[in-house]
Structures are given as structure tokens and as C-alpha cells.
JSON list of C-alpha atoms in Angstrom, two decimals:
[
{"chain": "A", "resi": 1, "resn": "MET", "atom": "CA", "xyz": [65.85, -7.36, -11.07]},
{"chain": "A", "resi": 2, "resn": "PRO", "atom": "CA", "xyz": [63.55, -7.76, -7.97]},
{"chain": "A", "resi": 3, "resn": "THR", "atom": "CA", "xyz": [64.42, -5.91, -4.77]},
{"chain": "A", "resi": 4, "resn": "LYS", "atom": "CA", "xyz": [64.16, -7.35, -1.33]},
{"chain": "A", "resi": 5, "resn": "TYR", "atom": "CA", "xyz": [61.02, -5.19, -0.86]},
{"chain": "A", "resi": 6, "resn": "ASP", "atom": "CA", "xyz": [59.12, -6.45, -3.94]},
{"chain": "A", "resi": 7, "resn": "ASN", "atom": "CA", "xyz": [57.04, -9.01, -1.94]},
{"chain": "A", "resi": 8, "resn": "TRP", "atom": "CA", "xyz": [56.31, -6.75, 0.93]},
{"chain": "A", "resi": 9, "resn": "THR", "atom": "CA", "xyz": [52.67, -6.11, 1.89]},
{"chain": "A", "resi": 10, "resn": "ALA", "atom": "CA", "xyz": [51.29, -2.86, 2.96]},
{"chain": "A", "resi": 11, "resn": "GLN", "atom": "CA", "xyz": [51.55, -4.08, 6.56]},
{"chain": "A", "resi": 12, "resn": "ASP", "atom": "CA", "xyz": [55.27, -4.89, 6.17]},
{"chain": "A", "resi": 13, "resn": "SER", "atom": "CA", "xyz": [55.85, -1.26, 4.91]},
{"chain": "A", "resi": 14, "resn": "ILE", "atom": "CA", "xyz": [54.01, 0.17, 7.83]},
{"chain": "A", "resi": 15, "resn": "ASP", "atom": "CA", "xyz": [55.80, -2.03, 10.36]},
{"chain": "A", "resi": 16, "resn": "LYS", "atom": "CA", "xyz": [59.20, -1.05, 8.95]},
{"chain": "A", "resi": 17, "resn": "SER", "atom": "CA", "xyz": [58.21, 2.67, 8.98]},
{"chain": "A", "resi": 18, "resn": "LEU", "atom": "CA", "xyz": [57.24, 2.44, 12.68]},
{"chain": "A", "resi": 19, "resn": "LEU", "atom": "CA", "xyz": [60.45, 0.52, 13.44]},
{"chain": "A", "resi": 20, "resn": "ASP", "atom": "CA", "xyz": [62.54, 3.07, 11.69]},
{"chain": "A", "resi": 21, "resn": "ASN", "atom": "CA", "xyz": [60.85, 5.75, 13.71]},
{"chain": "A", "resi": 22, "resn": "ASP", "atom": "CA", "xyz": [61.27, 4.04, 17.14]},
{"chain": "A", "resi": 23, "resn": "ILE", "atom": "CA", "xyz": [57.52, 3.40, 17.44]},
{"chain": "A", "resi": 24, "resn": "HIS", "atom": "CA", "xyz": [55.87, 0.12, 18.48]},
{"chain": "A", "resi": 25, "resn": "TYR", "atom": "CA", "xyz": [52.09, -0.56, 18.78]},
{"chain": "A", "resi": 26, "resn": "LEU", "atom": "CA", "xyz": [51.03, -2.92, 21.58]},
{"chain": "A", "resi": 27, "resn": "HIS", "atom": "CA", "xyz": [47.44, -3.94, 21.18]},
{"chain": "A", "resi": 28, "resn": "GLY", "atom": "CA", "xyz": [45.01, -6.69, 22.17]},
{"chain": "A", "resi": 29, "resn": "ASP", "atom": "CA", "xyz": [45.22, -8.80, 25.17]},
{"chain": "A", "resi": 30, "resn": "ILE", "atom": "CA", "xyz": [48.54, -8.55, 27.14]},
{"chain": "A", "resi": 31, "resn": "THR", "atom": "CA", "xyz": [50.11, -11.94, 26.31]},
{"chain": "A", "resi": 32, "resn": "ASN", "atom": "CA", "xyz": [53.43, -13.60, 25.81]},
{"chain": "A", "resi": 33, "resn": "GLU", "atom": "CA", "xyz": [53.28, -13.08, 22.16]},
{"chain": "A", "resi": 34, "resn": "ASN", "atom": "CA", "xyz": [52.75, -9.34, 21.99]},
{"chain": "A", "resi": 35, "resn": "VAL", "atom": "CA", "xyz": [54.77, -8.53, 25.09]},
{"chain": "A", "resi": 36, "resn": "SER", "atom": "CA", "xyz": [57.62, -10.59, 23.57]},
{"chain": "A", "resi": 37, "resn": "GLU", "atom": "CA", "xyz": [57.56, -8.44, 20.47]},
{"chain": "A", "resi": 38, "resn": "ALA", "atom": "CA", "xyz": [57.62, -5.21, 22.55]},
{"chain": "A", "resi": 39, "resn": "ILE", "atom": "CA", "xyz": [60.51, -6.47, 24.69]},
{"chain": "A", "resi": 40, "resn": "LYS", "atom": "CA", "xyz": [62.51, -7.44, 21.60]},
{"chain": "A", "resi": 41, "resn": "TRP", "atom": "CA", "xyz": [61.77, -4.06, 20.08]},
{"chain": "A", "resi": 42, "resn": "ILE", "atom": "CA", "xyz": [63.25, -2.26, 23.21]},
{"chain": "A", "resi": 43, "resn": "VAL", "atom": "CA", "xyz": [66.20, -4.63, 23.51]},
{"chain": "A", "resi": 44, "resn": "SER", "atom": "CA", "xyz": [67.06, -4.23, 19.91]},
{"chain": "A", "resi": 45, "resn": "ALA", "atom": "CA", "xyz": [66.94, -0.44, 20.21]},
{"chain": "A", "resi": 46, "resn": "ASN", "atom": "CA", "xyz": [69.28, -0.66, 23.26]},
{"chain": "A", "resi": 47, "resn": "LEU", "atom": "CA", "xyz": [71.89, -2.42, 21.21]},
{"chain": "A", "resi": 48, "resn": "ASN", "atom": "CA", "xyz": [72.79, 1.03, 19.82]},
{"chain": "A", "resi": 49, "resn": "LYS", "atom": "CA", "xyz": [73.24, 3.41, 22.64]},
{"chain": "A", "resi": 50, "resn": "LYS", "atom": "CA", "xyz": [74.16, 6.46, 20.30]},
{"chain": "A", "resi": 51, "resn": "PRO", "atom": "CA", "xyz": [72.50, 8.59, 19.49]},
{"chain": "A", "resi": 52, "resn": "LYS", "atom": "CA", "xyz": [70.23, 8.64, 22.58]},
{"chain": "A", "resi": 53, "resn": "ARG", "atom": "CA", "xyz": [66.60, 8.62, 21.29]},
{"chain": "A", "resi": 54, "resn": "LYS", "atom": "CA", "xyz": [63.08, 8.34, 22.60]},
{"chain": "A", "resi": 55, "resn": "LEU", "atom": "CA", "xyz": [61.16, 5.05, 21.96]},
{"chain": "A", "resi": 56, "resn": "THR", "atom": "CA", "xyz": [57.40, 5.46, 21.77]},
{"chain": "A", "resi": 57, "resn": "LEU", "atom": "CA", "xyz": [55.11, 2.65, 22.80]},
{"chain": "A", "resi": 58, "resn": "TYR", "atom": "CA", "xyz": [51.47, 3.07, 21.69]},
{"chain": "A", "resi": 59, "resn": "ILE", "atom": "CA", "xyz": [49.09, 1.02, 23.88]},
{"chain": "A", "resi": 60, "resn": "ASN", "atom": "CA", "xyz": [45.55, -0.16, 23.10]},
{"chain": "A", "resi": 61, "resn": "SER", "atom": "CA", "xyz": [44.52, -3.02, 25.39]},
{"chain": "A", "resi": 62, "resn": "TYR", "atom": "CA", "xyz": [41.93, -4.29, 27.88]},
{"chain": "A", "resi": 63, "resn": "GLY", "atom": "CA", "xyz": [44.69, -5.89, 29.89]},
{"chain": "A", "resi": 64, "resn": "GLY", "atom": "CA", "xyz": [45.74, -9.51, 30.33]},
{"chain": "A", "resi": 65, "resn": "ASP", "atom": "CA", "xyz": [48.58, -11.37, 31.87]},
{"chain": "A", "resi": 66, "resn": "LEU", "atom": "CA", "xyz": [50.01, -9.46, 34.88]},
{"chain": "A", "resi": 67, "resn": "TYR", "atom": "CA", "xyz": [53.34, -11.23, 34.82]},
{"chain": "A", "resi": 68, "resn": "GLU", "atom": "CA", "xyz": [53.90, -10.41, 31.10]},
{"chain": "A", "resi": 69, "resn": "ALA", "atom": "CA", "xyz": [53.07, -6.77, 32.08]},
{"chain": "A", "resi": 70, "resn": "PHE", "atom": "CA", "xyz": [55.71, -6.87, 34.87]},
{"chain": "A", "resi": 71, "resn": "ALA", "atom": "CA", "xyz": [58.36, -8.23, 32.50]},
{"chain": "A", "resi": 72, "resn": "LEU", "atom": "CA", "xyz": [57.65, -5.40, 29.97]},
{"chain": "A", "resi": 73, "resn": "ILE", "atom": "CA", "xyz": [57.69, -2.79, 32.72]},
{"chain": "A", "resi": 74, "resn": "ASP", "atom": "CA", "xyz": [60.98, -4.09, 34.00]},
{"chain": "A", "resi": 75, "resn": "VAL", "atom": "CA", "xyz": [62.55, -3.88, 30.45]},
{"chain": "A", "resi": 76, "resn": "MET", "atom": "CA", "xyz": [61.10, -0.36, 29.98]},
{"chain": "A", "resi": 77, "resn": "LYS", "atom": "CA", "xyz": [62.38, 0.89, 33.26]},
{"chain": "A", "resi": 78, "resn": "ASN", "atom": "CA", "xyz": [65.90, -0.42, 32.45]},
{"chain": "A", "resi": 79, "resn": "SER", "atom": "CA", "xyz": [66.01, 0.78, 28.86]},
{"chain": "A", "resi": 80, "resn": "TYR", "atom": "CA", "xyz": [68.98, 3.10, 28.11]},
{"chain": "A", "resi": 81, "resn": "HIS", "atom": "CA", "xyz": [66.58, 4.98, 25.73]},
{"chain": "A", "resi": 82, "resn": "PRO", "atom": "CA", "xyz": [63.49, 6.51, 27.48]},
{"chain": "A", "resi": 83, "resn": "VAL", "atom": "CA", "xyz": [60.18, 4.79, 26.66]},
{"chain": "A", "resi": 84, "resn": "ALA", "atom": "CA", "xyz": [57.29, 7.22, 26.19]},
{"chain": "A", "resi": 85, "resn": "THR", "atom": "CA", "xyz": [53.81, 5.68, 26.37]},
{"chain": "A", "resi": 86, "resn": "VAL", "atom": "CA", "xyz": [50.72, 6.80, 24.39]},
{"chain": "A", "resi": 87, "resn": "GLY", "atom": "CA", "xyz": [47.47, 5.34, 25.45]},
{"chain": "A", "resi": 88, "resn": "VAL", "atom": "CA", "xyz": [44.63, 5.16, 22.81]},
{"chain": "A", "resi": 89, "resn": "GLY", "atom": "CA", "xyz": [41.43, 3.23, 22.72]},
{"chain": "A", "resi": 90, "resn": "SER", "atom": "CA", "xyz": [41.71, 1.47, 26.01]},
{"chain": "A", "resi": 91, "resn": "ILE", "atom": "CA", "xyz": [44.37, 1.11, 28.70]},
{"chain": "A", "resi": 92, "resn": "MET", "atom": "CA", "xyz": [42.83, -1.18, 31.32]},
{"chain": "A", "resi": 93, "resn": "SER", "atom": "CA", "xyz": [44.20, -3.57, 34.10]},
{"chain": "A", "resi": 94, "resn": "ALA", "atom": "CA", "xyz": [47.68, -4.77, 33.09]},
{"chain": "A", "resi": 95, "resn": "ALA", "atom": "CA", "xyz": [47.78, -2.23, 30.28]},
{"chain": "A", "resi": 96, "resn": "PHE", "atom": "CA", "xyz": [47.12, 0.56, 32.75]},
{"chain": "A", "resi": 97, "resn": "LEU", "atom": "CA", "xyz": [50.23, -0.46, 34.62]},
{"chain": "A", "resi": 98, "resn": "ILE", "atom": "CA", "xyz": [52.33, -0.54, 31.42]},
{"chain": "A", "resi": 99, "resn": "PHE", "atom": "CA", "xyz": [51.07, 2.86, 30.35]},
{"chain": "A", "resi": 100, "resn": "VAL", "atom": "CA", "xyz": [51.88, 4.58, 33.67]},
{"chain": "A", "resi": 101, "resn": "SER", "atom": "CA", "xyz": [55.34, 2.96, 33.66]},
{"chain": "A", "resi": 102, "resn": "GLY", "atom": "CA", "xyz": [56.29, 5.15, 30.67]},
{"chain": "A", "resi": 103, "resn": "GLN", "atom": "CA", "xyz": [58.95, 7.82, 31.05]},
{"chain": "A", "resi": 104, "resn": "GLN", "atom": "CA", "xyz": [57.60, 10.60, 33.28]},
{"chain": "A", "resi": 105, "resn": "GLY", "atom": "CA", "xyz": [56.88, 13.72, 31.30]},
{"chain": "A", "resi": 106, "resn": "GLN", "atom": "CA", "xyz": [56.16, 11.63, 28.19]},
{"chain": "A", "resi": 107, "resn": "ARG", "atom": "CA", "xyz": [53.02, 9.63, 28.98]},
{"chain": "A", "resi": 108, "resn": "ILE", "atom": "CA", "xyz": [50.22, 10.88, 26.69]},
{"chain": "A", "resi": 109, "resn": "LEU", "atom": "CA", "xyz": [46.59, 9.89, 26.48]},
{"chain": "A", "resi": 110, "resn": "GLY", "atom": "CA", "xyz": [44.06, 10.24, 23.74]},
{"chain": "A", "resi": 111, "resn": "LYS", "atom": "CA", "xyz": [41.24, 12.34, 25.18]},
{"chain": "A", "resi": 112, "resn": "ASN", "atom": "CA", "xyz": [38.72, 9.51, 24.35]},
{"chain": "A", "resi": 113, "resn": "THR", "atom": "CA", "xyz": [40.82, 6.62, 25.83]},
{"chain": "A", "resi": 114, "resn": "GLY", "atom": "CA", "xyz": [38.91, 4.24, 28.19]},
{"chain": "A", "resi": 115, "resn": "ILE", "atom": "CA", "xyz": [41.01, 3.92, 31.35]},
{"chain": "A", "resi": 116, "resn": "MET", "atom": "CA", "xyz": [40.39, 1.43, 34.01]},
{"chain": "A", "resi": 117, "resn": "ASN", "atom": "CA", "xyz": [42.35, 0.03, 37.10]},
{"chain": "A", "resi": 118, "resn": "HIS", "atom": "CA", "xyz": [41.38, -2.63, 39.56]},
{"chain": "A", "resi": 119, "resn": "GLN", "atom": "CA", "xyz": [42.83, -4.98, 42.08]},
{"chain": "A", "resi": 120, "resn": "HIS", "atom": "CA", "xyz": [45.43, -7.14, 40.25]},
{"chain": "A", "resi": 121, "resn": "SER", "atom": "CA", "xyz": [46.00, -10.80, 40.85]},
{"chain": "A", "resi": 122, "resn": "SER", "atom": "CA", "xyz": [48.27, -13.61, 39.60]},
{"chain": "A", "resi": 123, "resn": "GLY", "atom": "CA", "xyz": [45.32, -15.31, 38.00]},
{"chain": "A", "resi": 124, "resn": "HIS", "atom": "CA", "xyz": [46.08, -18.67, 39.59]},
{"chain": "A", "resi": 125, "resn": "ASP", "atom": "CA", "xyz": [42.94, -20.69, 40.45]},
{"chain": "A", "resi": 126, "resn": "GLU", "atom": "CA", "xyz": [43.81, -23.61, 42.65]},
{"chain": "A", "resi": 127, "resn": "THR", "atom": "CA", "xyz": [41.45, -26.05, 44.31]},
{"chain": "A", "resi": 128, "resn": "LYS", "atom": "CA", "xyz": [43.60, -27.62, 47.00]},
{"chain": "A", "resi": 129, "resn": "MET", "atom": "CA", "xyz": [43.62, -25.69, 50.33]},
{"chain": "A", "resi": 130, "resn": "HIS", "atom": "CA", "xyz": [47.45, -25.45, 50.49]},
{"chain": "A", "resi": 131, "resn": "ASP", "atom": "CA", "xyz": [47.65, -24.27, 46.82]},
{"chain": "A", "resi": 132, "resn": "MET", "atom": "CA", "xyz": [44.93, -21.70, 47.37]},
{"chain": "A", "resi": 133, "resn": "LYS", "atom": "CA", "xyz": [46.88, -20.35, 50.39]},
{"chain": "A", "resi": 134, "resn": "ALA", "atom": "CA", "xyz": [50.04, -20.14, 48.27]},
{"chain": "A", "resi": 135, "resn": "ALA", "atom": "CA", "xyz": [48.09, -18.47, 45.42]},
{"chain": "A", "resi": 136, "resn": "MET", "atom": "CA", "xyz": [46.64, -16.08, 47.87]},
{"chain": "A", "resi": 137, "resn": "SER", "atom": "CA", "xyz": [50.04, -15.14, 49.13]},
{"chain": "A", "resi": 138, "resn": "GLU", "atom": "CA", "xyz": [51.20, -14.55, 45.57]},
{"chain": "A", "resi": 139, "resn": "ASN", "atom": "CA", "xyz": [48.11, -12.45, 44.87]},
{"chain": "A", "resi": 140, "resn": "VAL", "atom": "CA", "xyz": [48.99, -10.14, 47.72]},
{"chain": "A", "resi": 141, "resn": "ASN", "atom": "CA", "xyz": [52.57, -9.97, 46.27]},
{"chain": "A", "resi": 142, "resn": "CYS", "atom": "CA", "xyz": [51.25, -9.11, 42.81]},
{"chain": "A", "resi": 143, "resn": "GLU", "atom": "CA", "xyz": [48.94, -6.38, 44.32]},
{"chain": "A", "resi": 144, "resn": "THR", "atom": "CA", "xyz": [51.82, -4.93, 46.21]},
{"chain": "A", "resi": 145, "resn": "ARG", "atom": "CA", "xyz": [53.95, -4.76, 43.11]},
{"chain": "A", "resi": 146, "resn": "ALA", "atom": "CA", "xyz": [51.21, -3.23, 41.15]},
{"chain": "A", "resi": 147, "resn": "LEU", "atom": "CA", "xyz": [50.56, -0.54, 43.76]},
{"chain": "A", "resi": 148, "resn": "SER", "atom": "CA", "xyz": [54.30, 0.17, 43.92]},
{"chain": "A", "resi": 149, "resn": "ILE", "atom": "CA", "xyz": [54.39, 0.67, 40.18]},
{"chain": "A", "resi": 150, "resn": "ILE", "atom": "CA", "xyz": [51.55, 3.21, 40.45]},
{"chain": "A", "resi": 151, "resn": "ARG", "atom": "CA", "xyz": [53.24, 4.88, 43.52]},
{"chain": "A", "resi": 152, "resn": "GLU", "atom": "CA", "xyz": [56.47, 5.25, 41.50]},
{"chain": "A", "resi": 153, "resn": "ALA", "atom": "CA", "xyz": [54.58, 6.65, 38.60]},
{"chain": "A", "resi": 154, "resn": "CYS", "atom": "CA", "xyz": [52.67, 9.33, 40.44]},
{"chain": "A", "resi": 155, "resn": "GLY", "atom": "CA", "xyz": [54.77, 10.14, 43.48]},
{"chain": "A", "resi": 156, "resn": "MET", "atom": "CA", "xyz": [52.01, 9.52, 46.11]},
{"chain": "A", "resi": 157, "resn": "THR", "atom": "CA", "xyz": [52.87, 7.53, 49.22]},
{"chain": "A", "resi": 158, "resn": "LEU", "atom": "CA", "xyz": [52.07, 3.86, 49.22]},
{"chain": "A", "resi": 159, "resn": "ALA", "atom": "CA", "xyz": [49.31, 4.51, 51.80]},
{"chain": "A", "resi": 160, "resn": "GLU", "atom": "CA", "xyz": [47.80, 7.24, 49.43]},
{"chain": "A", "resi": 161, "resn": "VAL", "atom": "CA", "xyz": [47.97, 4.87, 46.53]},
{"chain": "A", "resi": 162, "resn": "ARG", "atom": "CA", "xyz": [46.30, 2.06, 48.47]},
{"chain": "A", "resi": 163, "resn": "LYS", "atom": "CA", "xyz": [43.54, 4.34, 49.57]},
{"chain": "A", "resi": 164, "resn": "ARG", "atom": "CA", "xyz": [42.92, 5.88, 46.03]},
{"chain": "A", "resi": 165, "resn": "PHE", "atom": "CA", "xyz": [43.62, 2.90, 43.70]},
{"chain": "A", "resi": 166, "resn": "ASN", "atom": "CA", "xyz": [43.04, -0.30, 45.60]},
{"chain": "A", "resi": 167, "resn": "SER", "atom": "CA", "xyz": [39.22, -0.46, 45.34]},
{"chain": "A", "resi": 168, "resn": "LEU", "atom": "CA", "xyz": [37.24, -3.66, 45.26]},
{"chain": "A", "resi": 169, "resn": "SER", "atom": "CA", "xyz": [35.51, -2.42, 42.18]},
{"chain": "A", "resi": 170, "resn": "ASP", "atom": "CA", "xyz": [36.84, -1.50, 38.61]},
{"chain": "A", "resi": 171, "resn": "GLN", "atom": "CA", "xyz": [37.84, 2.17, 38.73]},
{"chain": "A", "resi": 172, "resn": "TYR", "atom": "CA", "xyz": [37.37, 4.18, 35.44]},
{"chain": "A", "resi": 173, "resn": "PHE", "atom": "CA", "xyz": [39.22, 7.41, 34.83]},
{"chain": "A", "resi": 174, "resn": "THR", "atom": "CA", "xyz": [39.05, 10.19, 32.41]},
{"chain": "A", "resi": 175, "resn": "ALA", "atom": "CA", "xyz": [42.32, 11.40, 30.64]},
{"chain": "A", "resi": 176, "resn": "LYS", "atom": "CA", "xyz": [42.07, 14.61, 32.67]},
{"chain": "A", "resi": 177, "resn": "GLN", "atom": "CA", "xyz": [41.96, 12.68, 35.97]},
{"chain": "A", "resi": 178, "resn": "MET", "atom": "CA", "xyz": [44.99, 10.72, 34.97]},
{"chain": "A", "resi": 179, "resn": "VAL", "atom": "CA", "xyz": [46.84, 13.99, 34.38]},
{"chain": "A", "resi": 180, "resn": "ASP", "atom": "CA", "xyz": [45.59, 15.30, 37.75]},
{"chain": "A", "resi": 181, "resn": "PHE", "atom": "CA", "xyz": [46.78, 12.09, 39.50]},
{"chain": "A", "resi": 182, "resn": "LYS", "atom": "CA", "xyz": [50.14, 12.48, 37.69]},
{"chain": "A", "resi": 183, "resn": "LEU", "atom": "CA", "xyz": [49.72, 9.14, 36.12]},
{"chain": "A", "resi": 184, "resn": "ALA", "atom": "CA", "xyz": [49.71, 10.78, 32.68]},
{"chain": "A", "resi": 185, "resn": "ASP", "atom": "CA", "xyz": [51.49, 13.91, 31.53]},
{"chain": "A", "resi": 186, "resn": "GLY", "atom": "CA", "xyz": [49.32, 15.23, 28.68]},
{"chain": "A", "resi": 187, "resn": "ILE", "atom": "CA", "xyz": [46.35, 14.71, 26.48]},
{"chain": "A", "resi": 188, "resn": "MET", "atom": "CA", "xyz": [46.47, 14.70, 22.64]}
]
């Protein structure tokens, strides 16, 4: 008699094992698809409040859609169960913001992780003058939200965060620098 697991692939077994152990792997560009999966994972875990447990989000991404990152960050911050973050491979741009938004004390980096932050924008490219003005205003709002996320993650003042993390150029960091800035809590 066949069981419900007879047609499972190795990937199905791995995914079930990760789910059973409160682990999710967010990789690739930050998009609606992979952020939706991460949000559903957190919301699903929050349907059961007891026992209180730690959710672990592994991140490996060059970045992507800033609004999708904001959505995931809001869900992480409002999760009943704390969401630990583990950065491996690369945590850049929007993924940088997701990583630093993990539960303080539980943000771990691989020692060889590529880490990059830069100015954040809404990504809107408009050609009409009034649309460009509106898009520029939204870009300022997005950058303010991003800097506030970093401020909350490290405890610096907003002025200190602006001075240190609001460069016109991409900024690359080592895992040790991230710990020194209190944006990560340990190195694996």
C-alpha cells in the first residue's frame, strides 16, 4: 500500500525537514514569489503560539524589490516567535535590511558572506516631470525607512546611521565589521 510520501523527491524531503525544524531558506532575488513563501512560513508558524520557539531564516541574496523586503521585515518584527537570521553567501541591498531585522542576539553571519549596503530606492523610473517629482519623494521616503531599519537594528542615532550607511557608493562590509556595528551578533 503506497504512503503519501512515496512520490516525494529528495527536495520534498529536505523542505519538510526544514519546515519541521522551523527553518526557511530565502535565496535569489528578493521577489514577490520568494518573499510570499517566507511570509507564509512565518504566519503559519504563528498560528500555534505554544510552545514558543525560534524561527530561523537563512538568507543568500544579492537583493531585489525593496517593498517586498519591507513586507517581510514587518511580518518578522510582528511575529510572536522570534525570527533569527543567518546570512550566507551574500546579503546585499534589500537582503541586507532583511538580515539586520532578525531578532537581536540571533543574527549570525557566515565568515565568508559578501555583505553590501547602498542607498535604497523605490525603483520607479518615470519620464514625466510630475511623476519624477512624486517618485523622488517616494525614494526619499524609502531611504528614510531603510535607515530607520538600520538604526533600530544597531542602536545608533539616525544621524549616525545617515553618516555611516548613507553613502553614494556601494558599501561592502566584513562579518566582523557587521558585529562591530551591532548589525550582526556572531560569526559562524
